[in-house]
Coordinates of C-alpha atoms and ligand atoms in Angstrom, one line a residue:
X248 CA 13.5 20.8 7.1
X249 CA 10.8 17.8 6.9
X250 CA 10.2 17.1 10.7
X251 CA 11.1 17.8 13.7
X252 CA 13.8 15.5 15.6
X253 CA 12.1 12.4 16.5
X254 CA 12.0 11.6 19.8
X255 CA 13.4 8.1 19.4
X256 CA 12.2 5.2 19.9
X257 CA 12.6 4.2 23.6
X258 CA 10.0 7.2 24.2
X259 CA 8.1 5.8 21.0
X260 CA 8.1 2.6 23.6
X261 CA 7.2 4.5 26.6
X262 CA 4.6 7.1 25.4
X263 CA 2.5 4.4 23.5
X264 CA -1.3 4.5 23.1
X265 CA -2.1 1.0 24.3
X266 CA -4.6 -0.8 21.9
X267 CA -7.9 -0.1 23.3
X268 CA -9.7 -2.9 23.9
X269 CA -12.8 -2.9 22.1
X270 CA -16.1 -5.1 22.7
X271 CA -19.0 -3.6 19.8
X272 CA -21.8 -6.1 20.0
X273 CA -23.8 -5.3 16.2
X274 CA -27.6 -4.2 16.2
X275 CA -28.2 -6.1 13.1
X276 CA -30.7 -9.1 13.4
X277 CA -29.4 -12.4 11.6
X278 CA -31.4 -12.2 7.9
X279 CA -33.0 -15.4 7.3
X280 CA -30.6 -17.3 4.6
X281 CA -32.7 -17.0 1.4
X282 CA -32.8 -12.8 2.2
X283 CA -29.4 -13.1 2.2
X284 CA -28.9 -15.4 -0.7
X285 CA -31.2 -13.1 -2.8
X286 CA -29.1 -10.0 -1.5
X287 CA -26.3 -11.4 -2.3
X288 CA -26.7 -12.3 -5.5
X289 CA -28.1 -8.5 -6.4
X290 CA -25.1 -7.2 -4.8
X291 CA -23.3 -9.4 -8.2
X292 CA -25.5 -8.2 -10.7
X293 CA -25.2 -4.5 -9.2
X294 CA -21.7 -4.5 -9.3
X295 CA -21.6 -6.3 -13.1
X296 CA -23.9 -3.0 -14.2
X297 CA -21.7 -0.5 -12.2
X298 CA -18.3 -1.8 -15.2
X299 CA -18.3 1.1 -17.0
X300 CA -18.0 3.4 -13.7
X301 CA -15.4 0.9 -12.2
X302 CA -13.3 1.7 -15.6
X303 CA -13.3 4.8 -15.3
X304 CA -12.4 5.4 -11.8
X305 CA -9.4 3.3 -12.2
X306 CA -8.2 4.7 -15.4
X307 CA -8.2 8.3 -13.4
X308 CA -6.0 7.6 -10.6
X309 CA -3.7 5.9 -13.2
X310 CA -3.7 8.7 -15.0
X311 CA -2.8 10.9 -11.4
X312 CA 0.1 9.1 -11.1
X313 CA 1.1 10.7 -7.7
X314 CA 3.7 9.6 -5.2
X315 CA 2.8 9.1 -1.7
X316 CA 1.8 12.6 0.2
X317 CA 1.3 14.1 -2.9
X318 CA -2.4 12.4 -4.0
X319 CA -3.7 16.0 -4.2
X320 CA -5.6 15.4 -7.4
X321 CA -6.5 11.6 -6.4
X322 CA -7.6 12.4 -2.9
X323 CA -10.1 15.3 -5.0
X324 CA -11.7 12.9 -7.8
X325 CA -12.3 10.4 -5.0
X326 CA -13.7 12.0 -2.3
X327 CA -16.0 13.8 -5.0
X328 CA -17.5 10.9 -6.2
X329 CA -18.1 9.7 -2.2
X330 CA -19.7 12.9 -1.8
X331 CA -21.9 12.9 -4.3
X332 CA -23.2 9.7 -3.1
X333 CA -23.7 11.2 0.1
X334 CA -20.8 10.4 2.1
X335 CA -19.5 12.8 4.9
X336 CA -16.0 14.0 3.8
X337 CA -13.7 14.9 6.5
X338 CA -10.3 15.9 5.1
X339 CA -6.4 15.9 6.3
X340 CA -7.0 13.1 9.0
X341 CA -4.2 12.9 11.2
X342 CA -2.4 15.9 9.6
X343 CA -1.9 14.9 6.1
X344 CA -3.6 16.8 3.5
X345 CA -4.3 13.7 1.3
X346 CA -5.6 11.4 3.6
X347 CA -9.4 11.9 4.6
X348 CA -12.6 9.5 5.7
X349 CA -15.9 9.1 4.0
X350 CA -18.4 8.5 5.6
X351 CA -22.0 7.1 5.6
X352 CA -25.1 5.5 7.4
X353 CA -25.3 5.4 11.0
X354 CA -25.1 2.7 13.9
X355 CA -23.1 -0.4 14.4
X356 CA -21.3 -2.6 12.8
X357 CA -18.8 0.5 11.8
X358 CA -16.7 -1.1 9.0
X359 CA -13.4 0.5 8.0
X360 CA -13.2 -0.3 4.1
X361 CA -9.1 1.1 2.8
X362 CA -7.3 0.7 -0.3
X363 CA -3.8 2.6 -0.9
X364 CA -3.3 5.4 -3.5
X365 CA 0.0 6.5 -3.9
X366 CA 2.7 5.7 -6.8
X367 CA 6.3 4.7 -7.6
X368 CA 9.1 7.1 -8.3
X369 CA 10.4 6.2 -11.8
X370 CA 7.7 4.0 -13.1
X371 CA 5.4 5.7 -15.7
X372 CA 4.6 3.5 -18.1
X373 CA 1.9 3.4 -21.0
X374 CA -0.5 0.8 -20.5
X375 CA -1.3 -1.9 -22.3
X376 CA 2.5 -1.9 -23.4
X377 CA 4.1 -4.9 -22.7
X378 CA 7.8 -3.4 -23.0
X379 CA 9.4 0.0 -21.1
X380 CA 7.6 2.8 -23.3
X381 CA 6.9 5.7 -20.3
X382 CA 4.3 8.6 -20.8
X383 CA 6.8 10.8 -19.5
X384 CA 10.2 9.7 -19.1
X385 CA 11.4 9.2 -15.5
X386 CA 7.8 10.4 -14.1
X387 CA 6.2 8.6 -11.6
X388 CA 3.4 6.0 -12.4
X389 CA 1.4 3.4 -10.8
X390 CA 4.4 0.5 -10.9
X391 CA 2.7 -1.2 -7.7
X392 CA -1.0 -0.6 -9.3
X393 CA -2.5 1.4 -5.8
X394 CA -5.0 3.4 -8.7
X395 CA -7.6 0.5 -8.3
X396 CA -8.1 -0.4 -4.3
X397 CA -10.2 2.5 -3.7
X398 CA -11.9 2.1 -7.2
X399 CA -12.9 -0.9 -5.9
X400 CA -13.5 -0.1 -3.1
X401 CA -16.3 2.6 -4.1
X402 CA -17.5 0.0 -6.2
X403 CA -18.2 -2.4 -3.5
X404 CA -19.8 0.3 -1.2
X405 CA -22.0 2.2 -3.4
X406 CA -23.9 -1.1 -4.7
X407 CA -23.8 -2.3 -1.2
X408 CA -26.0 1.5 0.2
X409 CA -28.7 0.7 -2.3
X410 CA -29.4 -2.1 -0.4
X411 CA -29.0 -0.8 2.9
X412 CA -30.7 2.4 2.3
X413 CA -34.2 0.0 0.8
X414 CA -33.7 -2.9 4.1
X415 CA -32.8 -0.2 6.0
X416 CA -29.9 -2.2 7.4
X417 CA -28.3 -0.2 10.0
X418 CA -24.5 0.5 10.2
X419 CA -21.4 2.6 8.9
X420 CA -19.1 2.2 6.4
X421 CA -16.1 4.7 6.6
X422 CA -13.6 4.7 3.2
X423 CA -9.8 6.0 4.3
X424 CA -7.0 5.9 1.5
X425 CA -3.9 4.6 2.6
X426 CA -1.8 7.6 2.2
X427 CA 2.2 7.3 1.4
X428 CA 1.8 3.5 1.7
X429 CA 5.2 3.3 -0.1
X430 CA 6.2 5.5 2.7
X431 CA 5.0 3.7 5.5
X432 CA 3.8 7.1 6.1
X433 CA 0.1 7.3 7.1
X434 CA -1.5 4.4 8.9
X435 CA 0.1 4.5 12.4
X436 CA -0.5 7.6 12.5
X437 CA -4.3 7.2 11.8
X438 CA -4.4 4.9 14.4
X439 CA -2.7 6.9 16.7
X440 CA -5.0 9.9 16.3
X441 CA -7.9 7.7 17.4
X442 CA -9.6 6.9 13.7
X443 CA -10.3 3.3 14.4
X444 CA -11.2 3.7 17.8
X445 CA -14.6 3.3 17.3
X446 CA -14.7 0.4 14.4
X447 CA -15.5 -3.0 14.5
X448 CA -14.0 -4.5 11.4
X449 CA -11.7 -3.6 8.7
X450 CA -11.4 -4.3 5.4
X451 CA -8.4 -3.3 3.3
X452 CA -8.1 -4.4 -0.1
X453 CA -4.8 -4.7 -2.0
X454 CA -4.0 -5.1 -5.8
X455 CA -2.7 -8.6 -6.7
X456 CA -2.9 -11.6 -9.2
X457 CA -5.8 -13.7 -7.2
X458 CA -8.6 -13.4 -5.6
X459 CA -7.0 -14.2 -2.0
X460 CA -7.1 -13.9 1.4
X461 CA -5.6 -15.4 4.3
X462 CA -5.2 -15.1 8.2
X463 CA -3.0 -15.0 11.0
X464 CA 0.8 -14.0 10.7
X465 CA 1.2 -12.7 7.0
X466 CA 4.5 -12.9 6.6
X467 CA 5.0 -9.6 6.5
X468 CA 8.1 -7.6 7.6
X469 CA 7.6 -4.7 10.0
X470 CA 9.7 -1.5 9.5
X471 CA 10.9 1.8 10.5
X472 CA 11.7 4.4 7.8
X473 CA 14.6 7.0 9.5
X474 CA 16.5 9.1 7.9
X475 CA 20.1 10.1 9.4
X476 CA 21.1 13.9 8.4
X477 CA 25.0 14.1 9.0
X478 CA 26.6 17.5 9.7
X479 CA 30.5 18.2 9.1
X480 CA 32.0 21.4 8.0
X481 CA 32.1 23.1 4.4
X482 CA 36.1 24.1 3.0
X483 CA 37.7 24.0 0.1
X484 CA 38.1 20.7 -0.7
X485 CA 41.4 21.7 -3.2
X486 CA 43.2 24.2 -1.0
X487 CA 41.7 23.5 2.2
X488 CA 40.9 20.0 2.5
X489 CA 42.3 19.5 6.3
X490 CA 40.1 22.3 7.2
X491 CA 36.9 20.4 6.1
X492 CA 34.9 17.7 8.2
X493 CA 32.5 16.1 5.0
X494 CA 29.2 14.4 6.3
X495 CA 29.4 12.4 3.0
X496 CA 32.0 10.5 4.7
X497 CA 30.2 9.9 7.6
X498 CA 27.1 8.6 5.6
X499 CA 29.7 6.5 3.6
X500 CA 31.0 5.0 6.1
X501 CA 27.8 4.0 8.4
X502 CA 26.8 2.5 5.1
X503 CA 29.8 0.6 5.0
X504 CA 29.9 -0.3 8.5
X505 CA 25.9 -1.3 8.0
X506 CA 26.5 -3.8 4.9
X507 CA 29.4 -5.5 6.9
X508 CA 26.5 -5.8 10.1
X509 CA 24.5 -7.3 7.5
X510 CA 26.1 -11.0 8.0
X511 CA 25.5 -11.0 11.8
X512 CA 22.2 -10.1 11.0
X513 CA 19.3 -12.0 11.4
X514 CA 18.4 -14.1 7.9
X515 CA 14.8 -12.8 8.0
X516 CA 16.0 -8.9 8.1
X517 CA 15.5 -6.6 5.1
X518 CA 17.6 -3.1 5.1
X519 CA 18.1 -1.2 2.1
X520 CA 19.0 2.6 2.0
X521 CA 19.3 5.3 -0.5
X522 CA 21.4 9.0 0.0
X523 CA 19.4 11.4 -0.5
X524 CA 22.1 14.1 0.2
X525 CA 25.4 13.6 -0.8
X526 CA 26.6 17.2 -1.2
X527 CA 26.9 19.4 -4.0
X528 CA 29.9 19.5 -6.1
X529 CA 33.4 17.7 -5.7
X530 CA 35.1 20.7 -4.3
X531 CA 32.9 22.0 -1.7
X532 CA 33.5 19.3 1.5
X533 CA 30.2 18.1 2.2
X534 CA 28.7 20.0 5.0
X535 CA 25.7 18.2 5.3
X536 CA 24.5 14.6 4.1
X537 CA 21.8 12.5 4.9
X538 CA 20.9 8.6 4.0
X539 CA 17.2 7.0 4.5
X540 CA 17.4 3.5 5.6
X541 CA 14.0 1.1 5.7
X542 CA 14.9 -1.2 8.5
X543 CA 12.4 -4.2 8.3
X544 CA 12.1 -7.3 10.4
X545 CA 9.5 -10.3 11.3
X546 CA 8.7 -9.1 14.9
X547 CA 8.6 -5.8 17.1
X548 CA 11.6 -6.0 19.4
X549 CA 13.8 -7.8 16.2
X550 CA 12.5 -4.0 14.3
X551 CA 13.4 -2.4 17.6
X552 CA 16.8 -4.1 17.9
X553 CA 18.0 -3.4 14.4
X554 CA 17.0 0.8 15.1
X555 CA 18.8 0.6 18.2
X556 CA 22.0 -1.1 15.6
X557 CA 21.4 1.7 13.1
X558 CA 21.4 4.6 15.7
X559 CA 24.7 3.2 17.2
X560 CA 26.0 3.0 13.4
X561 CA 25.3 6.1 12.8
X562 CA 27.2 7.2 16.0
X563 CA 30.3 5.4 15.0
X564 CA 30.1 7.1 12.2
X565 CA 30.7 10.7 13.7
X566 CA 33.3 9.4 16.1
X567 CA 35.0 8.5 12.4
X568 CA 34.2 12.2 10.8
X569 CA 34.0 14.2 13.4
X570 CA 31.0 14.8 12.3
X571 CA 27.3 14.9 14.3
X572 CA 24.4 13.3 13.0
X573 CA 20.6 13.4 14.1
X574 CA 18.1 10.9 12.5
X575 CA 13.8 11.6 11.8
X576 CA 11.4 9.0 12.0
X577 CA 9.8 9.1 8.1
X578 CA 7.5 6.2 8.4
X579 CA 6.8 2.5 10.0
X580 CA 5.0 -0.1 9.9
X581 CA 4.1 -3.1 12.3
X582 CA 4.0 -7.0 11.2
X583 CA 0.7 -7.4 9.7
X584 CA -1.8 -10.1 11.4
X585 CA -5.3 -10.9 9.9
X586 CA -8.3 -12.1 11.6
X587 CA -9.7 -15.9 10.6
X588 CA -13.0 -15.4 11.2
X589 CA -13.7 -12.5 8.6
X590 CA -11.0 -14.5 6.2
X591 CA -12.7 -17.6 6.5
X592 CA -16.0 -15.6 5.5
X593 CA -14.9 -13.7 2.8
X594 CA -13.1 -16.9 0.8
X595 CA -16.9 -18.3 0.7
X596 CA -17.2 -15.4 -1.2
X597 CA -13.9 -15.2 -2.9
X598 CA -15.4 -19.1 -3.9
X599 CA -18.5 -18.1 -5.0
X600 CA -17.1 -14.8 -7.4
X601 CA -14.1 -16.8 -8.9
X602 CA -11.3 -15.3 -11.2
X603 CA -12.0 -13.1 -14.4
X604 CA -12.5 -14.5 -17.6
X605 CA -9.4 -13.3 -19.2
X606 CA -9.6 -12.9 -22.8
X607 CA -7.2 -14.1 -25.5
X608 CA -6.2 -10.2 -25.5
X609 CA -5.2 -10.1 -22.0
X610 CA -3.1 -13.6 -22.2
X611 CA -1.5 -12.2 -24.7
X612 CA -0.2 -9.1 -22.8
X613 CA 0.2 -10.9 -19.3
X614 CA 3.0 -13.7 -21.1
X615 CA 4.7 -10.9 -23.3
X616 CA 5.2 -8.6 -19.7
X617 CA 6.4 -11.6 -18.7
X618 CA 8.9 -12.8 -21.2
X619 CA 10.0 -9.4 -21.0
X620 CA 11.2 -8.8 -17.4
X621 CA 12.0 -12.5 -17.3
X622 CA 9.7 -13.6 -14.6
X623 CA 10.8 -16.5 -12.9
X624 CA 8.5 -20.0 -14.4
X625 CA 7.5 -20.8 -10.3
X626 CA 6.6 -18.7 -7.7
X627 CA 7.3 -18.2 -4.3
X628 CA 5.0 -21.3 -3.5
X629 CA 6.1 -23.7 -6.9
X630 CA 3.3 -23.0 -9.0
X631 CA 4.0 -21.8 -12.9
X632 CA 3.9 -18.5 -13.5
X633 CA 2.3 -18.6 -17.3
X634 CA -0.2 -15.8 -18.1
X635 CA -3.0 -14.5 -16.1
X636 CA -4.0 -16.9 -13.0
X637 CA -6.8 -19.4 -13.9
X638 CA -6.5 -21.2 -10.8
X639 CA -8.2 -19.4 -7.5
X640 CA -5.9 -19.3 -4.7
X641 CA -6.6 -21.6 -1.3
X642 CA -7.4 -19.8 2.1
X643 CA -4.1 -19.5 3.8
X644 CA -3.0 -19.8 7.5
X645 CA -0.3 -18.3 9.4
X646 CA 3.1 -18.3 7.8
X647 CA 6.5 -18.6 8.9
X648 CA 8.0 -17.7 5.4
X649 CA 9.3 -14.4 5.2
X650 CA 7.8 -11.9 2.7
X651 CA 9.9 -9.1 2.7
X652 CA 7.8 -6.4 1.9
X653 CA 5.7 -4.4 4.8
X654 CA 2.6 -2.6 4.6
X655 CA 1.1 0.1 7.6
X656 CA -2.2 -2.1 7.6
X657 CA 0.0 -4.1 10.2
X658 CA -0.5 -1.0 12.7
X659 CA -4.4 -0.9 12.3
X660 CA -4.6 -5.1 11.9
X661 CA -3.0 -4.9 15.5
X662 CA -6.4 -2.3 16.5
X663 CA -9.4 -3.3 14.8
X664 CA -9.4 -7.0 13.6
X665 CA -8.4 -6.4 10.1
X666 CA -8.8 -8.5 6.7
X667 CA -6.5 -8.2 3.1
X668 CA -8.5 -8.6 -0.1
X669 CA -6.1 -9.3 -2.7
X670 CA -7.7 -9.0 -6.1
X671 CA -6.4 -10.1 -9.8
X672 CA -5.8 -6.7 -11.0
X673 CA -1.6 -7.5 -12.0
X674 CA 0.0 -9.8 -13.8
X675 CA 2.0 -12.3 -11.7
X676 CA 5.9 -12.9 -11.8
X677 CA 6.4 -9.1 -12.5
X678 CA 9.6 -7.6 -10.5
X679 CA 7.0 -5.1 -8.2
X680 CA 7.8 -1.4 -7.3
X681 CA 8.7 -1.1 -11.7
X682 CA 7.3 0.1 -14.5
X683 CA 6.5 -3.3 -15.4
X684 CA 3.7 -3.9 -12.9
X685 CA 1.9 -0.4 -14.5
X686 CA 1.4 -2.4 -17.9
X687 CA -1.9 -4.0 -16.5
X688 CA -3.3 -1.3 -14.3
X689 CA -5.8 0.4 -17.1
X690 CA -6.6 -2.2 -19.4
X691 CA -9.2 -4.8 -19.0
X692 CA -7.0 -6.7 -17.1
X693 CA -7.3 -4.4 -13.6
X694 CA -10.7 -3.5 -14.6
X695 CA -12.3 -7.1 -14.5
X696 CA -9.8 -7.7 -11.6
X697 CA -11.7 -4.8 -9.4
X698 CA -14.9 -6.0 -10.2
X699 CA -14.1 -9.5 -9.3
X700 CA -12.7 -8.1 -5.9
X701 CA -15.5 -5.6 -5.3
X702 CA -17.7 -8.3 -5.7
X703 CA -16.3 -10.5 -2.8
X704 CA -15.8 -7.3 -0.6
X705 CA -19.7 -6.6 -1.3
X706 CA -20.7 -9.7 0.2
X707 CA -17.9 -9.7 3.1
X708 CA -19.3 -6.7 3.8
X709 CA -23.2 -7.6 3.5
X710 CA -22.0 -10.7 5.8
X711 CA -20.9 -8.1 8.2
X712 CA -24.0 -6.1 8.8
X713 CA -26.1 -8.8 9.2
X714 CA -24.6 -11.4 10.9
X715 CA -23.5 -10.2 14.0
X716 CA -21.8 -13.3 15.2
X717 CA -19.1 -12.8 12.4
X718 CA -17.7 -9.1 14.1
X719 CA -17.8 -11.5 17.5
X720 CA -16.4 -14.1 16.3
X721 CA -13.8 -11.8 15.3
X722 CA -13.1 -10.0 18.3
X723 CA -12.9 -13.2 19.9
X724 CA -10.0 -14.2 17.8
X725 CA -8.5 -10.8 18.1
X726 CA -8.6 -10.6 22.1
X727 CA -7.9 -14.3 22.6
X728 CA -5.9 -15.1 20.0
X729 CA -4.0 -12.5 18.3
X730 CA -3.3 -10.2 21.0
X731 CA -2.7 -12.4 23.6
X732 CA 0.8 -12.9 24.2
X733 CA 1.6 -9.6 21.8
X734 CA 0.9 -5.9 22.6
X735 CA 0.9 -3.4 19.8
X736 CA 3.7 -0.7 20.9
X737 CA 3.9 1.9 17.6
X738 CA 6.8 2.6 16.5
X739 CA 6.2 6.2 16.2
X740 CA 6.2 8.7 19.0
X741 CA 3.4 10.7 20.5
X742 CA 5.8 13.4 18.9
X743 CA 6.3 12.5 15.6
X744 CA 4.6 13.8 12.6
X745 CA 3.6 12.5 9.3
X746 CA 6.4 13.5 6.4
X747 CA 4.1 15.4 4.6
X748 CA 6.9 17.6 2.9
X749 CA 8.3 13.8 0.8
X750 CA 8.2 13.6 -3.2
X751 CA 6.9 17.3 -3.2
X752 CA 10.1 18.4 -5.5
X753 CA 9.0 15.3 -7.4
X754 CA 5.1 15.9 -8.1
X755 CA 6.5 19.8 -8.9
X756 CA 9.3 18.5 -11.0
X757 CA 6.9 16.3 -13.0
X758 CA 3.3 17.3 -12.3
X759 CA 2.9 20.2 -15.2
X760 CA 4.2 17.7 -17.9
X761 CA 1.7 14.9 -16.5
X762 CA -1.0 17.1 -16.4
X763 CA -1.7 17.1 -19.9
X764 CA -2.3 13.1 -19.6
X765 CA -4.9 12.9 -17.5
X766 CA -7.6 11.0 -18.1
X767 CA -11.0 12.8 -19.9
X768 CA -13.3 10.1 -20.0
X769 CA -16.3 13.0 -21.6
X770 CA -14.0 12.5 -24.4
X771 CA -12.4 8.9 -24.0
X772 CA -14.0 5.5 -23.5
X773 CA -10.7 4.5 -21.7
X774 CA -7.3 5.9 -20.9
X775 CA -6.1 3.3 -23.8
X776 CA -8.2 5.2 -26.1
X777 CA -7.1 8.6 -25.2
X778 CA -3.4 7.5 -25.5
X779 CA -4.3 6.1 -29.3
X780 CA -2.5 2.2 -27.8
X781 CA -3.8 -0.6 -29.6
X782 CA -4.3 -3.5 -26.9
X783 CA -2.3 -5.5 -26.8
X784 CA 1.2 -3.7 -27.8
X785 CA 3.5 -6.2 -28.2
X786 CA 7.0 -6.5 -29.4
X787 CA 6.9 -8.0 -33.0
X788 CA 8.3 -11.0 -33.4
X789 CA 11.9 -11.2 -34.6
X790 CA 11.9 -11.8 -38.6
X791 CA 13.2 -15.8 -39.5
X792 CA 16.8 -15.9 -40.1
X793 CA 17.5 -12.5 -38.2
X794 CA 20.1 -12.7 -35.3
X795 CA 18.7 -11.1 -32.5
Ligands
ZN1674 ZN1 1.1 -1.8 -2.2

């Protein structure tokens, strides 16, 4: 079995780690401004030189293609490269095997720098193919684009330790991957095990279609991933059928009684589910079953509140069957909260980078992905969605819109104060978690979207080390403003364990097949070369007078 039985969540309330409270005045003398300017605008011209190695970083972990827990071979090619540049590689953090830090220079500021790496069941997908053509049929690919945050991230950090290394500018930078992010699976559990006990600032950078960041309440919906396994009792289910008790039924029915819930509910909930067991074959009763719901809301006790509805559910459920059910905590994730003083620094820098220059190449690609999946002609926030973004975002405040989707940064921005870099490595209007949103992520288009974003994260993070009124300034939002009136509780238990078993029958199903497409860039200038696409692929236009 994956886990043992969680614990629950009342004791996930009672046996919390309380966020520590954290004062880290920085060593770093201010740099006078023309230093800094002049750093600065090495740290560009570094960063333009370092392309090529950018490239091929991300077409690798495109190539990996591997779903969350599984980034054995991504979690490798990484951490080599950080090793070789002398970071200090400590491996399966916090008891997953994929997730590590790297480590390097010494003293304060300590900056946390994370990117995610995992994939999306279902989504391979050649790039630079702007209609469903997989590598391997049903495979997994990188549908979300996670293959280029910690590209970029290396980017950023290996121009930026030149310069340290020759001012001799003290502080640490320590990379972490954002295992299982599709999961929810990693990051509480990072935080839990004491990882960002000791850092004053975190970056985290997250694929996108602008350069953006923004502050205060995100949006965001916090989440717990559980998993109810329902047990009845196996008979015939022709001769013996009164004799059976099917945990189908049961899952059938709390899924029933869950979507009628679902009017009473809240407006701002999310709650979707999948059955991962459903029994065998028709005439065995079921014996066992099990469904996986990700129950996500705006705030802490609304995510607590809809558990507490799920477990009763659940219960009703057996009373129903006669069945018994127990449930397993597979991942969470809190609200996510970001700190405006580090956002406010980094859009000067977002300012002073700007968006890519797309070529005609890449427009072309961007509006034929588009036409394709029908992507809607506004976004969320009324602007058009035509092609590649030409426009740079605006700094954004706190938020009272829902966003559905959740991300475990919420868990560390509620510990360290915490910053998303959003970077133009997708194409917008694209459905997300699809094959769709893999078209982009090794062409040109992701790889002049990473530089542009390890460009800004460069000089956040320069601004970091060297003006130690930034981390306080941060802190003081964090302790005065953030936290104030809200506590950070996990929602995992002192007792519950990462999910490290999850997608393994996947990556074994699929992995020999995928193996042979991995990237060789000794042989291949880019993953597009090695898989003989001409970019862009379009569809041809329909011939005049043919009825389509
Ligand atoms: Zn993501």
């Amino acid at each position: 079995m994956l886990l043992s039985r969680s614990c629950g969540w009342l004791l996930a309330g009672l046996l919390s780690l309380p966020a520590l409270a954290q004062t880290a005045p920085p060593v770093n003398a201010p740099l006078p401004p023309a230093k800094l300017e002049a750093l600065k605008q090495e740290l560009i011209g570094e960063i333009d030189k370092q392309q090529k190695a950018t490239q091929q970083m991300v077409d690798m972990v495109f190539s990996f293609g591997e779903l969350g827990f599984q980034e054995t071979e991504t979690s490798r090619y990484l951490t080599g490269i950080l090793k070789k540049n002398g970071f200090v590689i400590q491996s399966g953090i916090a008891g997953v095997p994929t997730a590590w830090t790297a480590t390097w220079g010494s003293g304060k500021p300590v900056i946390a720098i994370g990117s995610d790496i995992d994939c999306i069941p279902k989504a391979s997908q050649k790039p630079g193919v702007a209609y469903h053509d997989p590598i391997i049929e049903g495979a997994p690919g990188h549908g979300e684009g996670h293959n280029s945050g910690v590209p970029l991230n290396i980017t950023a950090v290996l121009a930026l330790k030149k310069i340290m290394e020759r001012e001799k500018l003290p502080g640490t930078l320590m990379l972490w991957p954002g295992a299982a992010e599709e999961l929810l699976g990693t990051k509480a559990y990072y935080v839990r095990d004491g990882y960002f006990k000791n850092v004053d600032a975190c970056i985290f950078t997250h694929v996108s279609d602008n350069l953006s960041v923004s502050w205060g309440d995100s949006g965001y919906t916090g989440a717990v991933s559980v998993k109810f396994l329902f047990e009845g009792q196996a008979a015939h289910a022709g001769v013996n059928p009164w004799r059976g008790r099917s945990a189908l039924d049961a899952v059938e029915l709390m899924d029933v009684g869950w979507n009628f819930h679902r009017e009473h509910m809240d407006v701002n909930q999310r709650s979707h589910y999948v059955i991962t067991d459903g029994g065998d074959q028709p005439n065995v009763v079921p014996s066992k079953a099990a469904v996986w719901y990700y129950l996500r809301e705006r705030t802490d006790p609304k995510i607590r509140e809809m558990y507490a509805d799920a477990l009763k559910m659940a219960e009703g459920a057996t009373l129903m069957t006669k069945t018994t059910v127990t449930h397993e905590v597979l991942g969470s994730a809190w609200p996510i909260h970001l700190n405006k003083a580090i956002a406010q620094a980094m859009y000067q820098n977002i300012r002073r980078v700007g968006l890519p220059q797309w070529s005609a190449a890449d427009q072309v690609l961007a509006r034929a992905a588009q036409a394709e999946t029908k992507a809607p002609k506004m976004d969320g926030l009324n602007r058009p969605i035509d092609g590649l973004a030409t426009r740079l975002d605006t700094l954004k405040g706190p938020t009272t819109t829902t966003f559905g989707g959740s991300d475990d940064i919420g868990d560390i921005s509620w510990t360290v104060p915490t910053v998303v870099l959003r970077y133009p490595a997708n194409i917008p209007g694209l459905p997300g978690h699809h094959w769709a949103n893999a078209i982009a992520m090794a062409t040109p288009i992701a790889h002049k979207g990473v530089t542009a974003g390890a460009k800004a994260e460069a000089l956040t993070l320069l601004d970091l080390l060297v003006k130690p009124e930034l981390i306080k300034e941060a802190w003081a939002y964090f302790n005065d403003v953030q936290t104030k009136d809200t506590k950070y509780t996990p929602l995992i238990s002192v007792t519950d364990k990462p999910a490290i078993t999850l997608n393994q029958g996947i990556m074994a199903q699929y992995r020999p097949q995928m193996t042979k497409f991995y990237y060789n860039p000794a042989k291949y200038k880019t993953y597009l070369e090695q898989l003989g696409i001409a970019y862009p692929t379009v569809r041809p236009a329909p011939k005049a007078g043919t009825v389509e």
